[in-house]
């Protein structure tokens, strides 16, 4: 904006400049290069169209998402391509993210400003302090470094309970408060949470005869995830293994640029709806916006009531379903939320995982080993837990395809 910056290395150099003894030259304006915008492309991903659709919905509305599937199905590969379809950083968002990174010395003279949304992927051994921030002189943690971007947790159940529970409040408030004897520090932490996990410890339960995990072992593995944390995740999607035909297909996949165009269009609708000073995306809608922009007609209300009663949804789950439905409607260019937006499918998170791990039947149904799944893919709205009521088995619900308007 016409601002001149004079680089100063010492107080003496500044004093000499101010006295006119050794004038400094203003630094040249930094311009990002193509490498600063480089990102893996969805065109590299074969198959998994339903998962791509879930990621598109998550990007369009800023929603949290969890992918469940066996090793090698492409969960991490898909997650690392999410930044390529996210909306561009605004100037304000770029400055906010850069401030946090600069505190930890993560900016350089070659890259002084973040121009792409942060993508943080901490190892599952990260401590609670490393995740949330802290220290005798509080410093930002991973959730703040992911501000205005993505926090990707691969192998979700392998993270310590303490580290995972630090996410709960920031996911609601968009900030993290760290209190120490010396004082209190508040860091911004408005991020998209994207998780990936296997259906069991070895990763193959329900998909291959190589797995020897018992139902009790699977139950123990999934019980590492608390209900309150899972209740803050909007979308659950199964990532099944690809067959040979899908892997060998030469048809080019849809590139990130085409998906991003739809995401940008949906975000433009949201910006016009909320106006300056309003929520940045649908995921940040409060009670007033939900009441005004997510009003349900009689058909939608009947579907929601049936799901609420049958699945035991919490108030938070209900609100998150409305936000996701509003995003799907925005992607479809619909002015109001309709049944096809509010009910693309209604499985519990437990059922998605159990369908993955038990071949579509409860683990205590008998038999030597669960039958492997077919390649039917599921997008599931948020419910409450993976572990609770995991032995219940509900019927499958159809998943709308893009051609059907979902």
Coordinates of C-alpha atoms in Angstrom, one line a residue:
X1 CA 0.0 0.0 0.0
X2 CA 2.9 2.4 -0.6
X3 CA 4.5 1.8 2.7
X4 CA 8.3 2.0 2.7
X5 CA 10.3 -0.4 4.9
X6 CA 13.9 0.3 6.0
X7 CA 15.7 -2.7 7.3
X8 CA 17.7 -2.0 10.4
X9 CA 20.2 -4.4 12.0
X10 CA 21.2 -2.5 15.1
X11 CA 20.3 0.6 17.2
X12 CA 23.5 2.3 16.1
X13 CA 22.6 1.9 12.5
X14 CA 19.2 3.4 13.2
X15 CA 20.7 6.3 15.0
X16 CA 23.1 7.0 12.1
X17 CA 20.2 6.9 9.7
X18 CA 18.1 9.4 11.7
X19 CA 21.1 11.8 12.1
X20 CA 21.7 11.6 8.3
X21 CA 25.2 10.2 8.7
X22 CA 24.5 6.9 6.9
X23 CA 21.1 6.9 5.2
X24 CA 19.4 3.5 4.7
X25 CA 17.8 2.4 1.5
X26 CA 14.3 1.1 1.6
X27 CA 13.9 -2.6 1.1
X28 CA 12.5 -3.7 -2.2
X29 CA 8.9 -4.9 -2.1
X30 CA 8.6 -8.7 -1.8
X31 CA 6.7 -10.5 -4.5
X32 CA 5.8 -14.1 -4.1
X33 CA 6.9 -16.5 -6.8
X34 CA 5.2 -19.5 -8.3
X35 CA 6.9 -21.8 -5.8
X36 CA 5.1 -20.0 -2.9
X37 CA 1.7 -21.1 -4.3
X38 CA 2.8 -24.7 -5.3
X39 CA 0.6 -27.4 -3.9
X40 CA -0.3 -31.0 -4.7
X41 CA -3.2 -31.3 -7.0
X42 CA -6.3 -33.5 -6.9
X43 CA -5.7 -34.5 -10.5
X44 CA -3.1 -36.9 -9.1
X45 CA -5.7 -38.8 -7.1
X46 CA -7.4 -41.8 -8.8
X47 CA -10.9 -42.7 -7.7
X48 CA -12.3 -41.8 -4.3
X49 CA -14.8 -39.4 -5.8
X50 CA -17.0 -39.5 -2.7
X51 CA -14.1 -38.5 -0.5
X52 CA -13.2 -35.7 -2.8
X53 CA -16.8 -34.5 -2.6
X54 CA -16.6 -34.5 1.2
X55 CA -13.4 -32.5 1.1
X56 CA -15.1 -30.0 -1.3
X57 CA -18.0 -29.6 1.1
X58 CA -15.5 -29.1 4.0
X59 CA -13.5 -26.5 2.1
X60 CA -16.6 -24.6 1.0
X61 CA -18.0 -24.3 4.5
X62 CA -14.9 -24.5 6.7
X63 CA -16.1 -27.8 8.3
X64 CA -14.1 -30.3 10.3
X65 CA -13.7 -33.8 8.7
X66 CA -12.6 -37.3 9.6
X67 CA -11.5 -39.9 7.1
X68 CA -11.6 -43.6 8.1
X69 CA -10.1 -46.4 6.0
X70 CA -7.3 -49.0 5.8
X71 CA -3.6 -48.2 5.1
X72 CA -2.8 -47.2 1.6
X73 CA -6.3 -46.1 0.6
X74 CA -5.2 -42.5 0.1
X75 CA -6.3 -40.7 3.3
X76 CA -3.1 -38.7 3.8
X77 CA -2.7 -38.1 0.0
X78 CA -6.2 -36.6 -0.1
X79 CA -5.7 -34.5 3.0
X80 CA -2.5 -32.9 1.7
X81 CA -4.3 -31.7 -1.4
X82 CA -7.0 -29.9 0.6
X83 CA -5.1 -26.6 0.6
X84 CA -5.2 -26.5 -3.2
X85 CA -9.0 -26.0 -3.1
X86 CA -9.2 -23.7 -0.1
X87 CA -10.1 -20.0 -0.7
X88 CA -7.1 -17.7 -1.1
X89 CA -6.0 -15.9 2.0
X90 CA -7.2 -12.3 2.5
X91 CA -4.7 -9.7 3.4
X92 CA -5.9 -9.7 6.9
X93 CA -5.8 -13.5 7.2
X94 CA -2.3 -13.6 5.8
X95 CA -1.0 -11.0 8.3
X96 CA -2.6 -12.8 11.2
X97 CA -1.0 -16.2 10.2
X98 CA 2.3 -14.6 9.5
X99 CA 2.4 -12.9 12.9
X100 CA 2.1 -16.3 14.6
X101 CA 4.7 -17.9 12.4
X102 CA 7.1 -15.1 12.9
X103 CA 6.9 -15.4 16.7
X104 CA 8.4 -18.9 16.3
X105 CA 11.0 -17.8 13.7
X106 CA 9.3 -19.6 10.9
X107 CA 9.4 -16.8 8.4
X108 CA 12.5 -15.7 6.4
X109 CA 13.6 -12.8 4.3
X110 CA 12.9 -15.0 1.2
X111 CA 9.4 -15.8 2.5
X112 CA 8.4 -13.0 4.8
X113 CA 4.6 -13.4 4.3
X114 CA 2.3 -16.4 4.2
X115 CA 0.4 -16.4 0.9
X116 CA -1.1 -19.9 1.2
X117 CA -3.2 -21.2 4.0
X118 CA -1.2 -23.0 6.6
X119 CA -1.2 -26.8 6.7
X120 CA 0.1 -28.2 9.9
X121 CA 0.6 -32.0 10.4
X122 CA 2.1 -32.7 13.8
X123 CA 3.4 -36.2 14.6
X124 CA 1.2 -38.2 16.8
X125 CA 3.8 -38.1 19.6
X126 CA 3.2 -34.3 20.0
X127 CA 2.6 -33.3 23.6
X128 CA -0.4 -31.3 24.9
X129 CA 1.9 -28.3 25.2
X130 CA 3.2 -28.7 21.7
X131 CA -0.4 -28.9 20.4
X132 CA -1.9 -26.0 22.4
X133 CA 1.2 -23.9 23.2
X134 CA 2.7 -23.0 26.5
X135 CA 6.0 -22.8 28.3
X136 CA 7.2 -20.5 31.1
X137 CA 6.9 -17.7 28.5
X138 CA 3.9 -18.9 26.5
X139 CA 4.5 -19.6 22.9
X140 CA 1.9 -20.7 20.2
X141 CA 1.4 -24.3 19.6
X142 CA 0.3 -26.3 16.5
X143 CA -3.3 -25.2 16.7
X144 CA -2.3 -21.6 16.5
X145 CA 0.2 -22.2 13.7
X146 CA -2.8 -23.7 11.8
X147 CA -4.8 -20.5 12.3
X148 CA -6.7 -19.6 9.1
X149 CA -5.6 -23.0 7.7
X150 CA -5.7 -26.7 8.3
X151 CA -4.7 -28.9 11.2
X152 CA -4.2 -32.4 9.9
X153 CA -4.0 -35.2 12.5
X154 CA -3.0 -38.5 10.8
X155 CA -3.5 -41.7 12.8
X156 CA -5.9 -39.9 15.1
X157 CA -6.2 -42.6 17.8
X158 CA -2.5 -42.7 18.2
X159 CA -2.4 -39.1 19.6
X160 CA -2.3 -38.9 23.4
X161 CA -5.6 -38.2 25.1
X162 CA -4.2 -35.0 26.7
X163 CA -3.1 -33.6 23.3
X164 CA -6.5 -34.4 21.7
X165 CA -8.5 -32.9 24.5
X166 CA -6.7 -29.5 24.1
X167 CA -8.6 -29.2 20.8
X168 CA -12.1 -29.1 22.3
X169 CA -12.3 -25.5 23.4
X170 CA -10.4 -23.9 20.5
X171 CA -12.7 -25.7 18.0
X172 CA -15.6 -23.8 19.6
X173 CA -14.0 -20.4 20.4
X174 CA -11.4 -20.0 17.7
X175 CA -8.7 -19.1 20.3
X176 CA -6.6 -20.7 23.0
X177 CA -5.9 -19.2 26.4
X178 CA -2.7 -20.2 28.2
X179 CA -2.4 -19.2 31.9
X180 CA 0.8 -19.2 33.8
X181 CA 2.1 -17.7 37.0
X182 CA 3.6 -14.9 35.0
X183 CA 0.4 -14.1 33.2
X184 CA -2.1 -15.2 30.6
X185 CA -1.6 -15.3 26.8
X186 CA -4.4 -15.7 24.2
X187 CA -3.5 -16.9 20.8
X188 CA -5.8 -17.2 17.8
X189 CA -6.7 -20.7 16.7
X190 CA -9.4 -20.7 14.0
X191 CA -8.6 -23.7 11.9
X192 CA -10.2 -26.6 10.0
X193 CA -9.6 -29.9 11.7
X194 CA -9.0 -32.8 9.3
X195 CA -8.3 -36.3 10.7
X196 CA -7.4 -39.6 9.3
X197 CA -7.6 -43.0 11.1
X198 CA -7.5 -46.7 10.5
X199 CA -10.4 -48.9 11.6
X200 CA -8.2 -50.9 14.0
X201 CA -4.6 -51.0 15.3
X202 CA -3.3 -52.9 12.3
X203 CA -5.6 -51.1 9.9
X204 CA -7.1 -54.0 8.1
X205 CA -10.1 -55.1 10.1
X206 CA -13.0 -55.7 7.8
X207 CA -10.9 -55.3 4.6
X208 CA -8.5 -58.2 4.5
X209 CA -7.9 -61.6 6.0
X210 CA -4.4 -60.4 7.1
X211 CA -6.0 -58.7 10.2
X212 CA -6.2 -60.7 13.4
X213 CA -7.7 -57.9 15.6
X214 CA -10.6 -59.1 17.8
X215 CA -13.8 -57.0 18.2
X216 CA -12.6 -56.3 21.8
X217 CA -9.3 -55.0 20.4
X218 CA -11.1 -52.8 17.9
X219 CA -13.3 -51.4 20.7
X220 CA -10.3 -50.6 22.8
X221 CA -8.6 -48.9 19.9
X222 CA -11.6 -46.7 19.1
X223 CA -12.3 -45.8 22.7
X224 CA -9.2 -43.6 22.7
X225 CA -11.4 -41.0 21.1
X226 CA -13.7 -39.1 23.4
X227 CA -17.3 -38.3 22.5
X228 CA -17.0 -34.5 23.1
X229 CA -14.2 -34.4 20.6
X230 CA -16.0 -36.4 17.9
X231 CA -19.1 -34.3 18.5
X232 CA -17.1 -31.3 17.1
X233 CA -16.4 -33.1 13.8
X234 CA -18.9 -32.3 11.1
X235 CA -18.2 -34.9 8.4
X236 CA -17.1 -38.5 8.6
X237 CA -16.2 -40.3 5.3
X238 CA -15.1 -43.8 4.6
X239 CA -12.0 -44.2 2.4
X240 CA -12.1 -47.7 1.0
X241 CA -9.2 -49.4 -0.8
X242 CA -9.2 -49.0 -4.6
X243 CA -9.5 -52.0 -6.9
X244 CA -7.1 -52.6 -9.8
X245 CA -9.5 -51.2 -12.4
X246 CA -9.7 -47.8 -10.6
X247 CA -5.9 -47.7 -10.1
X248 CA -5.1 -48.5 -13.7
X249 CA -7.7 -46.2 -15.3
X250 CA -6.1 -43.6 -17.5
X251 CA -9.0 -41.1 -17.4
X252 CA -7.6 -37.9 -15.9
X253 CA -9.1 -36.9 -12.6
X254 CA -10.7 -33.5 -12.0
X255 CA -8.0 -30.9 -11.2
X256 CA -7.9 -28.8 -8.1
X257 CA -8.6 -25.7 -10.1
X258 CA -12.1 -26.9 -11.1
X259 CA -13.0 -27.9 -7.5
X260 CA -11.6 -24.6 -6.1
X261 CA -13.8 -22.7 -8.6
X262 CA -16.9 -24.2 -7.0
X263 CA -15.5 -23.7 -3.5
X264 CA -14.8 -20.0 -4.3
X265 CA -18.3 -19.6 -5.7
X266 CA -19.9 -21.0 -2.5
X267 CA -17.7 -18.8 -0.3
X268 CA -18.7 -15.8 -2.4
X269 CA -22.4 -16.6 -1.7
X270 CA -21.5 -16.8 2.1
X271 CA -19.7 -13.5 2.0
X272 CA -22.6 -11.8 0.4
X273 CA -25.0 -13.4 2.8
X274 CA -23.2 -12.5 6.0
X275 CA -21.7 -9.1 4.9
X276 CA -18.7 -7.3 6.4
X277 CA -18.1 -8.2 10.0
X278 CA -20.2 -11.4 9.8
X279 CA -19.0 -15.0 10.0
X280 CA -16.2 -15.8 7.5
X281 CA -17.9 -19.1 6.5
X282 CA -20.9 -21.3 7.3
X283 CA -19.1 -23.2 10.0
X284 CA -18.8 -20.0 12.1
X285 CA -22.5 -19.3 12.0
X286 CA -24.0 -18.6 15.4
X287 CA -27.6 -19.1 16.7
X288 CA -28.9 -15.9 15.0
X289 CA -27.5 -16.9 11.6
X290 CA -28.7 -20.5 11.9
X291 CA -32.2 -19.3 12.7
X292 CA -32.2 -16.8 9.8
X293 CA -30.4 -18.7 7.0
X294 CA -31.0 -22.4 7.8
X295 CA -34.8 -22.3 8.2
X296 CA -36.3 -25.8 7.4
X297 CA -39.5 -26.5 5.6
X298 CA -41.9 -29.1 6.8
X299 CA -40.3 -31.9 4.8
X300 CA -36.8 -31.1 6.1
X301 CA -38.1 -30.7 9.7
X302 CA -39.7 -34.2 9.5
X303 CA -36.4 -35.7 8.3
X304 CA -34.4 -33.9 11.0
X305 CA -36.8 -34.9 13.7
X306 CA -36.6 -38.6 12.7
X307 CA -32.8 -38.4 12.7
X308 CA -32.7 -36.5 16.0
X309 CA -34.9 -39.1 17.7
X310 CA -33.4 -42.2 16.2
X311 CA -29.8 -41.3 16.5
X312 CA -29.8 -39.4 19.8
X313 CA -28.2 -36.3 18.3
X314 CA -26.9 -33.6 20.7
X315 CA -27.8 -29.9 20.3
X316 CA -24.3 -29.3 18.9
X317 CA -24.7 -32.1 16.4
X318 CA -28.0 -30.6 15.2
X319 CA -26.5 -27.2 14.7
X320 CA -23.5 -28.7 12.8
X321 CA -25.8 -30.6 10.5
X322 CA -27.6 -27.4 9.7
X323 CA -24.3 -25.7 8.9
X324 CA -23.2 -28.5 6.6
X325 CA -26.6 -28.6 4.9
X326 CA -26.4 -24.8 4.3
X327 CA -23.0 -25.4 2.6
X328 CA -24.3 -28.1 0.3
X329 CA -27.1 -25.8 -0.7
X330 CA -24.6 -23.1 -1.4
X331 CA -22.6 -25.4 -3.7
X332 CA -25.8 -26.4 -5.4
X333 CA -26.8 -22.7 -5.9
X334 CA -30.0 -23.2 -3.8
X335 CA -31.5 -20.4 -1.9
X336 CA -33.0 -22.5 0.8
X337 CA -32.0 -25.8 2.6
X338 CA -34.0 -28.7 1.1
X339 CA -34.3 -32.4 2.0
X340 CA -31.5 -33.3 -0.5
X341 CA -29.1 -31.0 1.3
X342 CA -30.0 -31.9 4.9
X343 CA -29.9 -35.7 4.4
X344 CA -27.3 -37.0 2.0
X345 CA -26.9 -39.8 4.5
X346 CA -27.5 -40.3 8.2
X347 CA -25.1 -43.0 9.6
X348 CA -23.5 -42.4 12.9
X349 CA -19.7 -42.1 13.1
X350 CA -19.8 -45.4 14.9
X351 CA -21.6 -47.0 12.0
X352 CA -19.1 -45.7 9.5
X353 CA -16.2 -47.2 11.4
X354 CA -18.2 -50.3 12.3
X355 CA -19.2 -50.8 8.7
X356 CA -15.5 -50.5 7.9
X357 CA -14.5 -52.9 10.6
X358 CA -17.4 -55.4 10.7
X359 CA -18.4 -55.7 7.1
X360 CA -21.8 -54.1 7.8
X361 CA -22.8 -56.2 10.8
X362 CA -22.4 -55.7 14.6
X363 CA -19.2 -57.3 16.0
X364 CA -21.1 -59.7 18.2
X365 CA -23.2 -61.1 15.4
X366 CA -21.2 -64.3 15.3
X367 CA -19.0 -65.9 12.6
X368 CA -15.3 -66.4 12.4
X369 CA -14.3 -63.2 10.6
X370 CA -16.2 -60.2 9.2
X371 CA -16.7 -60.2 5.5
X372 CA -14.7 -57.6 3.6
X373 CA -16.5 -54.5 2.4
X374 CA -17.5 -53.7 -1.1
X375 CA -16.4 -50.4 -2.4
X376 CA -19.6 -48.5 -1.3
X377 CA -18.4 -45.2 0.1
X378 CA -20.2 -43.1 2.8
X379 CA -20.3 -39.5 3.8
X380 CA -21.7 -39.2 7.3
X381 CA -22.9 -36.1 9.2
X382 CA -21.7 -35.6 12.7
X383 CA -23.3 -37.5 15.5
X384 CA -21.8 -38.1 18.9
X385 CA -19.3 -41.0 19.3
X386 CA -17.4 -43.8 17.7
X387 CA -17.4 -45.9 20.8
X388 CA -20.8 -45.5 22.4
X389 CA -23.6 -47.6 21.1
X390 CA -21.1 -49.2 18.7
X391 CA -22.8 -52.5 18.8
X392 CA -26.0 -51.0 17.3
X393 CA -26.5 -51.7 13.6
X394 CA -28.7 -49.4 11.5
X395 CA -29.5 -49.8 7.9
X396 CA -27.4 -48.1 5.2
X397 CA -28.6 -44.8 3.8
X398 CA -27.9 -43.8 0.3
X399 CA -25.3 -41.2 -0.5
X400 CA -26.3 -38.5 -3.0
X401 CA -23.9 -38.0 -5.9
X402 CA -23.0 -34.7 -7.5
X403 CA -25.2 -35.6 -10.4
X404 CA -28.1 -36.0 -8.0
X405 CA -27.5 -32.6 -6.5
X406 CA -25.6 -33.4 -3.4

